[in-house]
Each structure stands twice: as structure tokens, then as C-alpha cells.
CSV table of C-alpha atoms and ligand atoms in Angstrom, one decimal:
chain,number,residue,atom,x,y,z
A,13,MET,CA,0.0,0.0,0.0
A,14,ARG,CA,1.4,3.4,-1.0
A,15,TYR,CA,0.5,6.4,1.1
A,16,SER,CA,0.1,8.4,-2.1
A,17,THR,CA,-2.6,6.1,-3.4
A,18,ILE,CA,-4.9,5.9,-0.4
A,19,PHE,CA,-7.0,9.0,0.0
A,20,SER,CA,-7.3,8.8,3.8
A,21,LYS,CA,-4.8,11.0,5.6
A,22,THR,CA,-3.8,11.5,9.2
A,23,THR,CA,-5.3,14.5,10.8
A,24,LYS,CA,-4.4,16.7,13.8
A,25,SER,CA,-8.0,17.7,14.4
A,26,VAL,CA,-9.4,15.8,17.3
A,27,SER,CA,-12.7,14.1,16.6
A,28,ALA,CA,-16.0,15.1,18.2
A,29,ASP,CA,-15.7,11.7,19.9
A,30,SER,CA,-12.5,12.7,21.7
A,31,GLU,CA,-13.7,11.4,25.1
A,32,SER,CA,-12.7,7.9,23.8
A,33,ILE,CA,-9.0,7.1,23.1
A,34,ASN,CA,-9.9,4.5,20.3
A,35,ALA,CA,-12.0,7.0,18.4
A,36,ARG,CA,-9.4,9.8,18.7
A,37,LEU,CA,-6.5,7.7,17.6
A,38,LEU,CA,-8.3,5.7,14.8
A,39,VAL,CA,-9.7,9.0,13.4
A,40,GLN,CA,-6.4,10.9,13.7
A,41,ALA,CA,-4.5,8.1,12.0
A,42,GLY,CA,-7.0,7.9,9.1
A,43,PHE,CA,-8.2,4.4,10.0
A,44,VAL,CA,-11.9,5.3,10.3
A,45,ASP,CA,-14.1,8.3,9.6
A,46,GLN,CA,-17.1,9.1,11.8
A,47,GLU,CA,-20.3,9.6,9.7
A,48,MET,CA,-22.4,10.2,12.8
A,49,ALA,CA,-22.4,9.0,16.4
A,50,GLY,CA,-21.9,5.3,16.5
A,51,VAL,CA,-21.5,5.0,12.7
A,52,TYR,CA,-18.1,4.8,11.0
A,53,THR,CA,-16.6,4.3,7.5
A,54,TRP,CA,-13.7,1.9,7.6
A,55,LEU,CA,-10.9,3.5,5.6
A,56,PRO,CA,-8.1,1.4,3.9
A,57,LEU,CA,-5.8,1.0,6.9
A,58,GLY,CA,-8.7,0.4,9.4
A,59,LEU,CA,-10.3,-2.0,7.0
A,60,ALA,CA,-7.1,-3.9,6.8
A,61,VAL,CA,-7.1,-4.4,10.6
A,62,LEU,CA,-10.7,-5.3,10.7
A,63,ARG,CA,-10.2,-7.9,7.9
A,64,ASN,CA,-7.2,-9.4,9.7
A,65,ILE,CA,-9.2,-9.8,12.9
A,66,GLU,CA,-12.1,-11.3,11.0
A,67,GLN,CA,-9.8,-13.7,9.2
A,68,ILE,CA,-8.4,-15.0,12.6
A,69,VAL,CA,-11.9,-15.3,13.9
A,70,ARG,CA,-13.0,-17.1,10.7
A,71,GLU,CA,-10.1,-19.6,11.0
A,72,GLU,CA,-10.9,-20.4,14.6
A,73,MET,CA,-14.6,-21.0,13.8
A,74,ASN,CA,-13.7,-23.2,10.8
A,75,THR,CA,-11.5,-25.2,13.2
A,76,LEU,CA,-14.7,-25.9,15.2
A,77,GLY,CA,-16.2,-27.4,12.0
A,78,ALA,CA,-18.6,-24.5,11.6
A,79,SER,CA,-19.6,-23.5,8.1
A,80,GLU,CA,-19.8,-19.9,7.0
A,81,ILE,CA,-22.9,-18.3,5.6
A,82,PHE,CA,-24.2,-14.7,5.1
A,83,MET,CA,-27.7,-13.9,6.3
A,84,PRO,CA,-29.8,-10.9,5.4
A,85,SER,CA,-29.9,-7.8,7.6
A,86,LEU,CA,-33.4,-7.0,6.4
A,87,GLN,CA,-35.7,-9.2,8.3
A,88,PRO,CA,-39.5,-9.6,8.3
A,89,LYS,CA,-41.5,-8.5,11.4
A,90,GLU,CA,-43.2,-11.9,11.5
A,91,TYR,CA,-40.0,-13.6,12.6
A,92,TRP,CA,-39.6,-11.1,15.4
A,93,ASP,CA,-43.3,-11.6,16.4
A,94,THR,CA,-42.7,-15.3,16.6
A,95,THR,CA,-40.1,-14.8,19.4
A,96,ASN,CA,-42.0,-11.9,21.0
A,97,ARG,CA,-39.0,-9.7,20.4
A,98,TRP,CA,-40.5,-7.1,18.0
A,99,GLU,CA,-41.6,-5.2,21.1
A,100,GLY,CA,-39.2,-6.8,23.5
A,101,VAL,CA,-35.8,-5.7,22.1
A,102,ASP,CA,-35.4,-1.9,22.7
A,103,VAL,CA,-32.4,-1.5,20.4
A,104,LEU,CA,-34.2,-3.0,17.4
A,105,PHE,CA,-34.2,-0.7,14.4
A,106,LYS,CA,-37.6,-0.9,12.6
A,107,LEU,CA,-38.5,0.3,9.2
A,108,LYS,CA,-41.5,0.3,6.9
A,109,SER,CA,-41.6,-0.4,3.2
A,110,GLN,CA,-43.6,1.8,0.7
A,111,THR,CA,-46.3,-0.9,0.8
A,112,GLY,CA,-46.6,-0.6,4.6
A,113,LYS,CA,-44.8,-3.8,5.5
A,114,ASP,CA,-42.6,-3.8,8.6
A,115,TYR,CA,-39.0,-4.9,8.7
A,116,ALA,CA,-36.3,-5.1,11.4
A,117,LEU,CA,-32.6,-4.4,10.7
A,118,GLY,CA,-30.8,-7.3,12.2
A,119,CYS,CA,-29.3,-6.7,15.7
A,120,THR,CA,-28.7,-10.4,16.0
A,121,HIS,CA,-29.8,-13.4,13.8
A,122,GLU,CA,-31.6,-16.0,15.9
A,123,GLU,CA,-34.8,-15.0,14.1
A,124,VAL,CA,-33.2,-15.7,10.8
A,125,VAL,CA,-31.1,-18.7,11.5
A,126,THR,CA,-33.7,-20.8,13.4
A,127,PRO,CA,-36.3,-20.9,10.5
A,128,LEU,CA,-33.4,-21.3,8.1
A,129,VAL,CA,-32.1,-24.4,9.8
A,130,LYS,CA,-35.7,-25.7,10.1
A,131,LYS,CA,-35.8,-26.0,6.3
A,132,PHE,CA,-32.9,-28.4,6.4
A,133,VAL,CA,-33.1,-30.4,9.6
A,134,GLN,CA,-35.4,-33.4,9.7
A,135,SER,CA,-33.7,-36.2,11.7
A,136,TYR,CA,-31.0,-36.7,14.3
A,137,LYS,CA,-28.8,-37.6,11.3
A,138,ASP,CA,-28.8,-33.9,10.3
A,139,LEU,CA,-27.4,-32.8,13.7
A,140,PRO,CA,-25.2,-31.5,15.2
A,141,LEU,CA,-25.0,-28.5,12.9
A,142,VAL,CA,-22.9,-25.3,13.4
A,143,THR,CA,-23.0,-22.3,11.2
A,144,TYR,CA,-21.7,-18.7,11.5
A,145,GLN,CA,-21.5,-15.4,9.7
A,146,ILE,CA,-19.5,-12.2,9.9
A,147,ASN,CA,-21.9,-9.4,9.2
A,148,THR,CA,-23.0,-5.9,10.0
A,149,LYS,CA,-25.4,-5.5,12.9
A,150,PHE,CA,-27.7,-2.6,13.7
A,151,ARG,CA,-28.6,-1.5,17.2
A,152,ASP,CA,-30.4,1.6,18.3
A,153,GLU,CA,-28.0,2.2,21.2
A,154,LEU,CA,-28.9,5.2,23.4
A,155,ARG,CA,-25.3,5.9,24.2
A,156,ALA,CA,-22.9,5.6,21.3
A,157,LYS,CA,-20.0,7.6,22.7
A,158,SER,CA,-17.1,5.2,22.9
A,159,GLY,CA,-15.9,5.2,19.3
A,160,VAL,CA,-16.0,1.8,17.6
A,161,LEU,CA,-16.6,0.1,21.0
A,162,ARG,CA,-20.3,0.9,20.8
A,163,GLY,CA,-21.6,1.4,17.3
A,164,ARG,CA,-25.2,1.7,16.1
A,165,GLU,CA,-23.9,-0.1,13.0
A,166,PHE,CA,-21.1,-2.5,13.8
A,167,ARG,CA,-19.5,-5.8,12.8
A,168,MET,CA,-20.1,-9.1,14.6
A,169,LYS,CA,-19.2,-12.7,14.1
A,170,ASP,CA,-22.2,-14.7,15.2
A,171,MET,CA,-22.3,-18.5,15.3
A,172,TYR,CA,-25.2,-20.8,16.1
A,173,SER,CA,-25.0,-24.4,17.0
A,174,PHE,CA,-27.8,-27.0,16.9
A,175,HIS,CA,-27.8,-30.3,18.9
A,176,THR,CA,-29.8,-33.4,19.8
A,177,THR,CA,-28.6,-33.6,23.4
A,178,GLN,CA,-27.5,-31.3,26.3
A,179,GLU,CA,-24.3,-33.3,26.5
A,180,ASP,CA,-23.5,-32.6,22.9
A,181,LEU,CA,-24.3,-28.9,23.3
A,182,SER,CA,-22.3,-28.6,26.5
A,183,ALA,CA,-19.3,-30.3,24.9
A,184,PHE,CA,-19.4,-28.0,21.9
A,185,TYR,CA,-19.9,-24.9,24.1
A,186,GLN,CA,-16.6,-25.7,25.9
A,187,LYS,CA,-14.8,-26.2,22.6
A,188,ALA,CA,-16.2,-22.8,21.4
A,189,LEU,CA,-15.1,-21.2,24.6
A,190,LYS,CA,-11.5,-22.4,24.1
A,191,ALA,CA,-11.6,-21.3,20.4
A,192,TYR,CA,-12.7,-17.8,21.5
A,193,VAL,CA,-9.7,-17.5,23.9
A,194,ARG,CA,-7.4,-18.6,21.1
A,195,ALA,CA,-8.9,-16.1,18.7
A,196,TYR,CA,-8.4,-13.2,21.1
A,197,ASN,CA,-4.9,-14.3,22.0
A,198,ARG,CA,-4.0,-14.5,18.3
A,199,CYS,CA,-5.2,-10.9,17.9
A,200,GLY,CA,-2.7,-10.0,20.7
A,201,LEU,CA,-5.4,-9.5,23.3
A,202,GLN,CA,-5.6,-11.1,26.7
A,203,VAL,CA,-9.1,-11.7,27.9
A,204,LYS,CA,-10.8,-12.8,31.1
A,205,VAL,CA,-13.6,-15.5,30.7
A,206,VAL,CA,-16.4,-14.2,32.9
A,207,GLN,CA,-19.3,-16.4,33.9
A,208,ALA,CA,-22.6,-14.6,33.4
A,209,SER,CA,-24.5,-17.1,35.7
A,210,GLY,CA,-24.1,-20.4,37.5
A,211,GLY,CA,-20.9,-22.1,38.5
A,212,VAL,CA,-17.5,-22.0,36.9
A,213,PHE,CA,-17.2,-23.7,33.5
A,214,THR,CA,-20.4,-25.8,34.0
A,215,GLN,CA,-23.3,-26.3,31.6
A,216,ASN,CA,-26.4,-24.2,30.9
A,217,LEU,CA,-24.4,-21.0,31.0
A,218,SER,CA,-23.4,-17.8,29.5
A,219,HIS,CA,-19.8,-16.5,29.4
A,220,GLU,CA,-18.5,-13.1,28.6
A,221,PHE,CA,-15.0,-12.5,27.3
A,222,GLN,CA,-13.6,-9.3,28.8
A,223,ALA,CA,-10.6,-7.3,27.6
A,224,LEU,CA,-9.1,-5.5,30.6
A,225,THR,CA,-8.7,-1.8,30.0
A,226,ASP,CA,-9.7,1.4,31.8
A,227,ALA,CA,-12.0,2.2,28.9
A,228,GLY,CA,-14.2,-0.8,29.9
A,229,GLU,CA,-17.8,-0.2,31.0
A,230,ASP,CA,-17.9,-3.4,33.1
A,231,VAL,CA,-16.3,-3.7,36.5
A,232,LEU,CA,-14.8,-7.2,37.2
A,233,ILE,CA,-13.2,-9.1,39.9
A,234,ALA,CA,-10.4,-10.9,38.0
A,235,CYS,CA,-7.4,-13.0,38.6
A,236,ASP,CA,-4.0,-11.2,38.0
A,237,HIS,CA,-2.6,-14.5,36.8
A,238,CYS,CA,-5.1,-16.8,35.0
A,239,GLU,CA,-8.2,-16.4,32.9
A,240,PHE,CA,-10.7,-16.3,35.9
A,241,GLY,CA,-13.0,-13.3,36.1
A,242,GLU,CA,-16.4,-12.4,37.5
A,243,ASN,CA,-18.7,-9.5,36.9
A,244,SER,CA,-18.7,-7.4,40.1
A,245,GLU,CA,-22.5,-7.3,40.1
A,246,ILE,CA,-22.8,-11.1,40.7
A,247,ALA,CA,-19.4,-11.7,42.1
A,248,THR,CA,-19.0,-14.4,44.8
A,249,HIS,CA,-15.4,-13.2,45.4
A,250,LYS,CA,-13.9,-9.9,46.2
A,251,ALA,CA,-10.6,-8.1,45.5
A,252,GLY,CA,-7.8,-9.6,47.6
A,253,ASP,CA,-9.4,-13.1,47.7
A,254,PRO,CA,-7.4,-16.1,46.4
A,255,CYS,CA,-8.4,-17.1,42.8
A,256,PRO,CA,-10.7,-20.1,42.9
A,257,MET,CA,-8.9,-21.6,39.9
A,258,CYS,CA,-5.1,-20.9,40.5
A,259,LYS,CA,-4.9,-19.4,44.0
A,260,SER,CA,-3.3,-16.2,42.8
A,261,THR,CA,-4.8,-12.9,44.0
A,262,LEU,CA,-8.1,-11.4,42.7
A,263,VAL,CA,-8.2,-7.7,41.8
A,264,SER,CA,-10.9,-5.3,40.8
A,265,THR,CA,-10.6,-4.1,37.2
A,266,LYS,CA,-12.5,-2.7,34.3
A,267,GLY,CA,-13.3,-4.7,31.1
A,268,ILE,CA,-14.7,-4.3,27.6
A,269,GLU,CA,-17.0,-7.2,26.6
A,270,VAL,CA,-15.5,-8.5,23.3
A,271,GLY,CA,-17.5,-11.6,23.1
A,272,ASN,CA,-20.5,-13.5,24.6
A,273,ILE,CA,-21.6,-17.1,24.4
A,274,PHE,CA,-24.9,-18.6,25.4
A,275,ASP,CA,-26.4,-22.0,26.0
A,276,LEU,CA,-29.9,-21.1,24.6
A,277,GLY,CA,-31.6,-24.4,25.4
A,278,THR,CA,-34.9,-24.6,23.5
A,279,LYS,CA,-35.7,-20.9,23.7
A,280,TYR,CA,-35.7,-20.3,19.9
A,281,SER,CA,-36.4,-23.9,18.8
A,282,ASP,CA,-39.6,-23.7,20.9
A,283,ALA,CA,-40.6,-20.4,19.3
A,284,PHE,CA,-40.1,-21.7,15.7
A,285,GLU,CA,-41.0,-25.4,16.6
A,286,LEU,CA,-37.6,-26.6,15.4
A,287,ASP,CA,-37.7,-30.4,15.9
A,288,PHE,CA,-35.9,-33.5,14.8
A,289,THR,CA,-36.9,-37.1,14.6
A,290,ASN,CA,-34.8,-39.1,17.1
A,291,GLU,CA,-33.6,-42.7,16.7
A,292,GLU,CA,-36.9,-44.1,18.0
A,293,GLY,CA,-38.8,-42.1,15.4
A,294,ARG,CA,-40.2,-39.6,17.9
A,295,ARG,CA,-40.2,-35.8,17.4
A,296,GLN,CA,-37.9,-33.9,19.8
A,297,ARG,CA,-36.9,-30.2,20.2
A,298,VAL,CA,-33.5,-29.1,18.9
A,299,LEU,CA,-31.1,-27.5,21.5
A,300,MET,CA,-29.2,-24.4,20.5
A,301,GLY,CA,-26.2,-22.3,21.5
A,302,CYS,CA,-25.1,-18.9,20.2
A,303,TYR,CA,-21.7,-17.4,20.2
A,304,GLY,CA,-20.9,-13.7,19.3
A,305,ILE,CA,-17.7,-11.8,18.9
A,306,GLY,CA,-17.8,-8.0,18.2
A,307,THR,CA,-15.1,-7.8,15.6
A,308,SER,CA,-15.3,-4.0,15.1
A,309,ARG,CA,-15.4,-3.5,18.9
A,310,LEU,CA,-12.3,-5.7,19.1
A,311,VAL,CA,-10.4,-3.1,16.9
A,312,GLY,CA,-11.2,-0.4,19.5
A,313,ALA,CA,-10.5,-2.7,22.4
A,314,ILE,CA,-7.0,-3.4,21.1
A,315,VAL,CA,-6.3,0.3,20.6
A,316,GLU,CA,-7.4,0.9,24.2
A,317,ALA,CA,-5.2,-1.9,25.4
A,318,SER,CA,-2.2,-1.1,23.2
A,319,HIS,CA,-1.2,2.5,22.6
A,320,ASP,CA,1.1,5.2,24.1
A,321,ASP,CA,1.2,9.0,24.0
A,322,LYS,CA,2.4,8.9,20.3
A,323,GLY,CA,-0.2,6.6,18.9
A,324,MET,CA,-1.4,3.1,18.4
A,325,ILE,CA,0.8,0.0,18.7
A,326,TRP,CA,-0.6,-2.9,16.6
A,327,PRO,CA,0.2,-6.5,17.3
A,328,LYS,CA,1.9,-8.1,14.3
A,329,SER,CA,-0.9,-10.5,13.7
A,330,ILE,CA,-3.5,-7.8,12.9
A,331,ALA,CA,-1.4,-4.8,11.9
A,332,PRO,CA,-2.6,-3.2,8.6
A,333,ALA,CA,1.0,-4.0,7.4
A,334,LEU,CA,4.1,-5.4,9.0
A,335,VAL,CA,6.4,-2.7,7.7
A,336,HIS,CA,6.1,1.1,7.6
A,337,LEU,CA,8.6,2.1,4.9
A,338,VAL,CA,9.6,5.8,5.2
A,339,ARG,CA,11.4,7.5,2.3
A,340,ILE,CA,13.1,10.7,3.2
A,341,GLY,CA,14.0,12.8,0.1
A,342,GLU,CA,12.6,13.2,-3.3
A,343,ASP,CA,15.9,12.7,-5.2
A,344,ALA,CA,16.0,10.1,-7.9
A,345,GLU,CA,18.4,7.9,-6.0
A,346,SER,CA,16.3,7.8,-2.8
A,347,VAL,CA,13.1,7.2,-4.7
A,348,ALA,CA,14.7,4.3,-6.7
A,349,ALA,CA,16.2,2.7,-3.5
A,350,ALA,CA,12.9,3.0,-1.5
A,351,ASP,CA,10.9,1.7,-4.5
A,352,ALA,CA,13.3,-1.3,-4.8
A,353,LEU,CA,13.0,-2.1,-1.1
A,354,TYR,CA,9.2,-1.9,-1.3
A,355,ASP,CA,9.1,-4.3,-4.3
A,356,GLU,CA,11.6,-6.7,-2.7
A,357,LEU,CA,9.7,-6.9,0.6
A,358,ARG,CA,6.3,-7.3,-1.1
A,359,GLY,CA,7.8,-9.8,-3.6
A,360,ALA,CA,8.8,-11.9,-0.5
A,361,GLY,CA,5.2,-11.8,0.7
A,362,PHE,CA,5.4,-9.1,3.4
A,363,SER,CA,2.8,-6.4,3.8
A,364,VAL,CA,4.3,-2.9,3.5
A,365,PHE,CA,2.9,0.5,4.0
A,366,TYR,CA,5.1,2.9,1.9
A,367,ASP,CA,5.2,6.5,2.9
A,368,ASP,CA,6.1,7.8,-0.6
A,369,ARG,CA,4.8,11.3,-0.1
A,370,ASP,CA,6.8,14.5,-0.4
A,371,ALA,CA,6.7,15.4,3.3
A,372,SER,CA,9.2,16.2,6.1
A,373,ALA,CA,11.0,13.4,8.0
A,374,GLY,CA,9.5,14.7,11.2
A,375,SER,CA,5.9,14.5,10.0
A,376,LYS,CA,6.5,11.0,8.4
A,377,PHE,CA,7.9,9.7,11.7
A,378,ALA,CA,5.1,11.2,13.7
A,379,ASP,CA,2.6,9.5,11.3
A,380,ALA,CA,4.5,6.2,11.7
A,381,ASP,CA,4.2,6.4,15.5
A,382,LEU,CA,0.5,7.4,15.3
A,383,MET,CA,-0.4,4.5,12.9
A,384,GLY,CA,1.6,2.0,15.0
A,385,LEU,CA,2.8,-0.5,12.4
A,386,PRO,CA,5.3,-3.0,14.0
A,387,ILE,CA,8.5,-2.2,12.0
A,388,ARG,CA,9.6,1.2,10.6
A,389,LEU,CA,12.3,1.1,7.9
A,390,THR,CA,13.8,4.4,6.7
A,391,VAL,CA,15.6,5.0,3.4
A,392,SER,CA,17.4,8.3,3.0
A,393,LYS,CA,20.4,9.7,1.1
A,394,ARG,CA,22.5,9.5,4.3
A,395,MET,CA,21.6,5.8,4.7
A,396,LEU,CA,22.3,5.1,1.1
A,397,ALA,CA,25.8,6.6,1.4
A,398,GLU,CA,26.4,4.0,4.1
A,399,ASN,CA,24.5,1.3,2.3
A,400,VAL,CA,22.2,0.7,5.3
A,401,VAL,CA,18.5,1.1,6.1
A,402,GLU,CA,17.4,2.4,9.5
A,403,TRP,CA,15.4,0.0,11.6
A,404,LYS,CA,13.0,0.9,14.4
A,405,GLU,CA,10.3,-1.2,16.1
A,406,ARG,CA,7.2,0.5,17.3
A,407,THR,CA,7.6,-1.0,20.8
A,408,SER,CA,11.2,0.3,21.2
A,409,ASP,CA,13.1,3.6,20.9
A,410,GLU,CA,16.2,2.0,19.6
A,411,LEU,CA,17.4,2.9,16.1
A,412,LYS,CA,19.5,0.3,14.3
A,413,LYS,CA,21.4,0.4,11.0
A,414,ILE,CA,20.8,-2.7,9.0
A,415,PRO,CA,23.1,-3.4,6.0
A,416,ARG,CA,20.9,-3.1,2.9
A,417,SER,CA,21.7,-6.7,1.9
A,418,GLU,CA,20.4,-8.0,5.3
A,419,VAL,CA,17.0,-6.1,5.4
A,420,LEU,CA,14.9,-8.9,3.9
A,421,ALA,CA,16.3,-11.6,6.2
A,422,THR,CA,15.9,-9.3,9.3
A,423,VAL,CA,12.3,-8.6,8.4
A,424,ARG,CA,11.7,-12.3,7.9
A,425,SER,CA,13.1,-13.2,11.3
A,426,ASN,CA,11.0,-10.5,12.9
A,427,ALA,CA,7.7,-11.3,11.1
B,1,ATP,P1,-23.2,-4.6,25.5
B,1,ATP,O1,-23.5,-5.2,26.9
B,1,ATP,O2,-21.8,-4.1,25.5
B,1,ATP,O3,-24.3,-3.7,25.0
B,1,ATP,P2,-24.4,-7.0,24.5
B,1,ATP,O4,-24.2,-7.9,25.6
B,1,ATP,O5,-25.7,-6.4,24.2
B,1,ATP,O6,-23.2,-5.9,24.5
B,1,ATP,P3,-24.2,-9.2,22.6
B,1,ATP,O7,-25.6,-9.2,22.2
B,1,ATP,O8,-23.7,-10.2,23.6
B,1,ATP,O9,-23.9,-7.7,23.1
B,1,ATP,O10,-23.3,-9.2,21.3
B,1,ATP,C1,-22.2,-10.0,21.1
B,1,ATP,C2,-20.9,-9.1,21.0
B,1,ATP,O11,-21.1,-8.0,20.0
B,1,ATP,C3,-20.6,-8.4,22.3
B,1,ATP,O12,-19.9,-9.2,23.2
B,1,ATP,C4,-19.8,-7.2,21.8
B,1,ATP,O13,-18.4,-7.6,21.6
B,1,ATP,C5,-20.4,-6.9,20.4
B,1,ATP,N1,-21.3,-5.7,20.5
B,1,ATP,C6,-22.5,-5.7,21.1
B,1,ATP,N2,-23.1,-4.5,20.9
B,1,ATP,C7,-22.2,-3.7,20.2
B,1,ATP,C8,-22.2,-2.4,19.7
B,1,ATP,N3,-23.2,-1.6,19.9
B,1,ATP,N4,-21.1,-2.0,19.0
B,1,ATP,C9,-20.0,-2.8,18.8
B,1,ATP,N5,-20.0,-4.1,19.2
B,1,ATP,C10,-21.0,-4.5,19.9
B,2,MG,MG1,-23.3,-9.6,25.7
């Protein structure tokens, strides 16, 4: 990606949403643009991060044997009447067609996936079945002031599982829980697994996945060592107590909910009469679980968890590019050398963001810090004279000179 070819630019002007760090940094760095409260355009660099996160989530869901689909956001009122949620869900956006028909804009998809699966499931042989999508959700949130953490239009991965027995559902639920933790960790985020009800890691439950940062809206009692956490509202432990799982010390902390999984039982299969024929030929209700990850909220949560006073600090696994190539100087020699390095790194399969603009070294370095890509490489006339490239990692202040012939190998060993 060349800076000169993307139209988004960094900006010094602080966004109207400046009370939230993620909104300020993402807007200043040109990763997103705010259309209105809670609604954002994902610009090229922000979209690259979002896509990287969604790809990691997709891979982890595929590992569970789930198949990806894409469901409509435009949903008929009848489905929402069937579950009594047309009136019951306060954040549901509702619209009317020119013929007077009522529709919902999907804030979740149980109302679509349950009748969908009913068309395909007849017998126990058709189950278990697990499907997911990564899609845009709409919620009429009263407070949309935390940047991409709370959107009125946002991205979510939602997965739905369908089972013949509670044992099967519970076993899958535990596998999904582990896949969730893996997905967050691969995105460079540590999470606490917080039980929303019942005992620790038992069945018929709901679990939240909480990223610990001061920007969080939820107050938790969490272990400073392992994954254990509880929402303070329902906590059976208090700060200072030993952790029930690893005996380390529990502390009080704030969290951002980046995911939520539910054992739904027969709530939606009852509403839609989703049955299967069991081995004795009798009709039986299908059991369901649902599993959500807020992928756009994750982008904001990672910014909140990983930044400094100069800007964002992206984990390598989700950075918009691994290398931020800075060219200082407009002379033919510097241009040719930087172009050649850009081609060489890309040719070897590395993602590179190339600042090929005619701008000062100071503003290019400030942009590099703000954008937060993992490795900054600088090509300049002075470096060319020494046949070196300057190397700096976003997480360190150290500047190194790398012989030009060793740059590719050094990038490779740091990828
Ligand atoms: P919250 O309590 O934060 O309003 P929720 O519990 O209503 O969220 P769920 O229905 O559990 O949200 O949705 C699954 C996931 O989608 C959440 O864990 C969160 O990561 C994400 N999410 C929910 N609402 C929003 C939103 N308004 N903007 C961005 N992400 C959201
Ligand atoms: Mg939730």
C-alpha cells in the first residue's frame, strides 16, 4: 500500500468523539471516519485491521467445524413476532416499506437462522450443525460515545449451534469457549472469561469475554494470573481473595465485553418449533447455542489496550501492514532505492505501507508512530551513502542500522 494512493490522511483535528481514546487515535490516524455518532466508515488502513481480525476469527470458527454463511440484515416482522422480540428488544431498528410492510434491521440473527435451519433439519442424522457469519449488525444504542466500542452499525461474528442432546451442546460450548480465547490471543489481546451465571465452567451457562482496560464499562473481579473473572454485580469473590482456579490474587478491574456465548436451550427452537426425529422415530426439540464476537469492537479494544502517547501499537498478527517504509527525500536515488525495497519486501510476501509522499521526515515519523505498524524502515540519502537502512520497532526507541543486503532476512526473522 502506498500512502500516495490511499485517499485517507492523518489529521491533527481531534474528533468530536474525543472522550474515547480509540476514536481519537483511529480517526487521527485515518483508519476510520465518523459519519455520525456510532457509525463509521472503515478507511483502507482500518479496514485492513478489521479484515485481519475477522480472518483470525473465521479460521478459529472453521476449526470448530462450523460452516460460514451470510444472512440478510433486512428481516420480516413476523419472525420477530414469533419470538416476541418485536416489542421486547429496545435496540431493534424498525422500518416500513412503501407498501406498509414492517421490517427489522438485524441486531442479531436467531430470528433468521432458526427458521433457516428448520428448512434443512429433519432427523437426528442432520445434527449437530454449526454455522456462522461475519456481518453488519444494527442496534439503536442510546449511548454511542465510545468510538467503535459501541456502534449503532457494527461488525459481529455470530455463530449458532444445533444439537440433539444437552451433552453434545455442552461439549461444543466448551470447545467454542477455548476457540474464543485462542482467537483473542492470536489478535494480541488477553481476555478474562467471565461467567454470566451459574458455577465456573459448567453447563447451561453464558460466558462473557472481557478485555481488561480502563475504557471498559464493566467492573470485574479478575485474577491477576489466570483467565478467571467475575462480573462485580454477581461476584461471589472480592478483590484480595485467592483465585478459585489458580490461588493467585483477585483484583478489581474494568473490562470491555468483546464476546459472549450462550447456552440457549430450547428458547428459539420452541418459538419456531424446530424439531428433529430421534432414533426411536419420535419428534424432539433441537437444543441451541449462540456465540458472538464483536469484531469492530475488538479493533477499538485493542487500541485501548495497546497505545502510548504517540499513537497506536498494533500486534503483528493484525497490523494493517508489518512494515512502515519511510522514504526521506525526493531525489531520484532515494526514490529508486525505496521503491526497490518496497518491491523486494512485497515480492517476498510481506505487507508494506510505503510513505512515498513529499513530506518532512518529522511528519513522516510522527505519522508512523501514530499509525503504529510494528517495524519502521527508513531509506534516505544519508543511509544510502552507508549502504544501510534504518530499523525501528514501534515498541522500542532503539534505532539500528541494518546493512541493505540483510534487510529482507531481518524482516523475515521479525515477522
Ligand atoms: P453490551 O452489553 O456491550 O451492550 P451486548 O451484551 O448487548 O453488549 P451481545 O448481544 O452479547 O452484546 O453481542 C455480542 C458481542 O457483540 C458483544 O460481546 C460485543 O463484543 C459486540 N457488540 C454488542 N453491541 C455492540 C455495539 N453496539 N457496538 C459494537 N460491538 C457490539
Ligand atoms: Mg453480551
